[in-house]
Amino acid sequence: MTAPADGNSPIEVLLVEDDPGDVLMTREAFEDHKLRNRLSVVSDGAEALAYLRREGEYADAPMPDLILLDLNLPRRDGRDVLEEIKKDEQLCRIPVVVLTTSQADEDILRSYQLHANAYVTKPVDFERFIAVVRQIDEFFVSVVKLPPRG
């Protein structure tokens, strides 16, 4: 097993997001902030699980060190994806940050009941969105110790 990051090494980030605008803003946040982390993107819940399980076209996909997960996804809802991740022995140690537009108490509560590591409401303002992505990156790359890749 290798360590994902020591604060200097890039980490693998999987963004599960169906809104092309939010994908673009996240990519820009990574580029604008000169984030060295590698960002992979899938656009629905079924694709996310195939990626994580390295099925089909994702057979050679890198295992993410961090997952940014939207809740409202086509094919498989983000809540279902979170539940699948957290009950899978191989995937449950990957930190999952729910990054969504929902501010509903029931979504927040349900996400934490399903063992989300954090719940972040997406700002609609571009500059604020960039700042939030930077803060997530700073926290998970520079502050916390991520589990070793398995």
Coordinates of C-alpha atoms in Angstrom, one line a residue:
M1 CA 0.0 0.0 0.0
T2 CA 1.2 3.5 -0.8
A3 CA 0.3 6.7 0.9
P4 CA -1.8 9.0 -1.2
A5 CA -0.2 12.2 -0.2
D6 CA 2.3 13.7 2.1
G7 CA 1.2 17.3 1.7
N8 CA 3.5 17.6 -1.4
S9 CA 2.3 14.8 -3.6
P10 CA -0.8 15.2 -5.8
I11 CA -3.8 13.2 -4.8
E12 CA -6.5 11.6 -7.0
V13 CA -9.9 13.4 -6.8
L14 CA -13.0 11.9 -8.3
L15 CA -15.8 14.5 -9.0
V16 CA -19.2 13.0 -9.4
E17 CA -21.2 15.8 -11.0
D18 CA -23.8 16.0 -13.8
D19 CA -23.9 19.8 -14.2
P20 CA -21.4 20.8 -16.9
G21 CA -21.2 24.3 -15.4
D22 CA -20.2 23.0 -12.0
V23 CA -17.7 20.6 -13.6
L24 CA -16.1 23.5 -15.5
M25 CA -16.0 25.7 -12.3
T26 CA -14.3 22.8 -10.4
R27 CA -11.8 22.3 -13.2
E28 CA -11.1 26.1 -13.2
A29 CA -10.7 26.1 -9.4
F30 CA -8.1 23.4 -9.7
E31 CA -6.3 25.2 -12.6
D32 CA -6.7 28.7 -11.1
H33 CA -5.3 27.6 -7.8
K34 CA -2.6 25.6 -9.5
L35 CA -3.8 22.5 -7.7
R36 CA -1.6 19.6 -8.7
N37 CA -4.2 17.1 -7.7
R38 CA -5.5 15.0 -10.6
L39 CA -9.3 15.5 -11.2
S40 CA -11.3 12.7 -12.8
V41 CA -15.0 13.4 -13.6
V42 CA -18.0 11.1 -14.0
S43 CA -21.5 12.5 -14.6
D44 CA -23.9 10.1 -13.0
G45 CA -24.1 7.7 -10.1
A46 CA -23.9 4.5 -12.1
E47 CA -20.8 5.7 -13.8
A48 CA -19.3 6.6 -10.4
L49 CA -19.8 3.1 -9.1
A50 CA -18.3 1.6 -12.3
Y51 CA -15.3 3.9 -11.9
L52 CA -14.8 3.0 -8.2
R53 CA -15.2 -0.7 -8.9
R54 CA -12.9 -0.4 -12.0
E55 CA -15.5 -1.9 -14.3
G56 CA -15.6 -1.7 -18.1
E57 CA -14.0 1.4 -19.5
Y58 CA -12.7 2.2 -16.0
A59 CA -10.7 -1.0 -15.6
D60 CA -7.5 1.1 -15.3
A61 CA -8.9 4.1 -13.5
P62 CA -6.9 5.4 -10.6
M63 CA -8.4 4.8 -7.2
P64 CA -9.4 8.2 -5.8
D65 CA -8.0 9.6 -2.5
L66 CA -11.0 11.9 -2.2
I67 CA -14.5 11.9 -3.7
L68 CA -16.6 15.1 -4.3
L69 CA -20.1 13.9 -4.7
D70 CA -23.2 15.7 -5.9
L71 CA -26.5 14.3 -4.5
N72 CA -28.9 14.9 -7.3
L73 CA -27.6 12.6 -10.1
P74 CA -29.1 10.8 -13.0
R75 CA -29.2 6.9 -13.1
R76 CA -28.1 6.4 -9.5
D77 CA -28.8 9.1 -6.9
G78 CA -25.8 10.5 -4.9
R79 CA -27.3 9.2 -1.7
D80 CA -27.3 5.6 -3.2
V81 CA -23.7 6.1 -4.3
L82 CA -22.7 7.3 -0.9
E83 CA -24.4 4.3 0.7
E84 CA -22.7 1.9 -1.7
I85 CA -19.3 3.4 -1.1
K86 CA -19.5 3.4 2.7
K87 CA -20.7 -0.3 2.9
D88 CA -18.0 -1.5 0.5
E89 CA -14.9 -2.8 2.3
Q90 CA -12.5 -1.6 -0.4
L91 CA -14.1 1.9 -0.8
C92 CA -15.3 2.9 2.6
R93 CA -12.1 4.5 3.7
I94 CA -12.1 7.0 0.9
P95 CA -13.3 10.4 2.2
V96 CA -16.5 11.6 0.6
V97 CA -17.4 15.3 0.5
V98 CA -21.0 15.9 -0.5
L99 CA -20.8 19.0 -2.7
T100 CA -24.4 19.9 -3.6
T101 CA -26.8 22.8 -4.0
S102 CA -29.2 21.3 -1.5
Q103 CA -29.5 23.1 1.9
A104 CA -32.3 20.8 3.0
D105 CA -31.9 19.5 6.6
E106 CA -33.0 16.0 5.5
D107 CA -30.2 15.8 2.9
I108 CA -27.6 17.0 5.4
L109 CA -28.8 14.5 8.1
R110 CA -29.1 11.6 5.6
S111 CA -25.6 12.3 4.2
Y112 CA -24.1 12.2 7.6
Q113 CA -26.1 9.1 8.5
L114 CA -24.6 7.5 5.5
H115 CA -21.1 8.5 6.8
A116 CA -20.3 11.4 4.5
N117 CA -17.0 13.0 5.7
A118 CA -18.3 16.5 5.0
Y119 CA -21.4 18.3 3.6
V120 CA -20.7 21.4 1.6
T121 CA -23.4 23.5 -0.1
K122 CA -22.2 24.8 -3.5
P123 CA -22.1 28.6 -3.7
V124 CA -23.7 30.0 -6.8
D125 CA -21.2 32.8 -7.1
F126 CA -18.1 31.8 -9.2
E127 CA -15.5 33.4 -6.9
R128 CA -17.1 31.8 -3.8
F129 CA -17.3 28.4 -5.5
I130 CA -13.6 28.7 -6.3
A131 CA -12.8 29.6 -2.7
V132 CA -14.8 26.6 -1.4
V133 CA -13.0 24.1 -3.7
R134 CA -9.7 25.6 -2.6
Q135 CA -10.7 25.2 1.0
I136 CA -11.7 21.5 0.5
D137 CA -8.4 20.9 -1.3
E138 CA -6.4 22.7 1.5
F139 CA -8.1 20.7 4.2
F140 CA -7.8 17.3 2.6
V141 CA -4.3 17.8 1.2
S142 CA -2.5 19.9 3.8
V143 CA -4.4 19.4 7.1
V144 CA -5.7 15.9 7.4
K145 CA -3.9 12.6 6.8
L146 CA -5.6 10.5 4.2
P147 CA -5.7 6.7 4.5
P148 CA -3.2 4.7 2.5
R149 CA -4.4 3.6 -1.0
G150 CA -5.5 0.0 -0.8

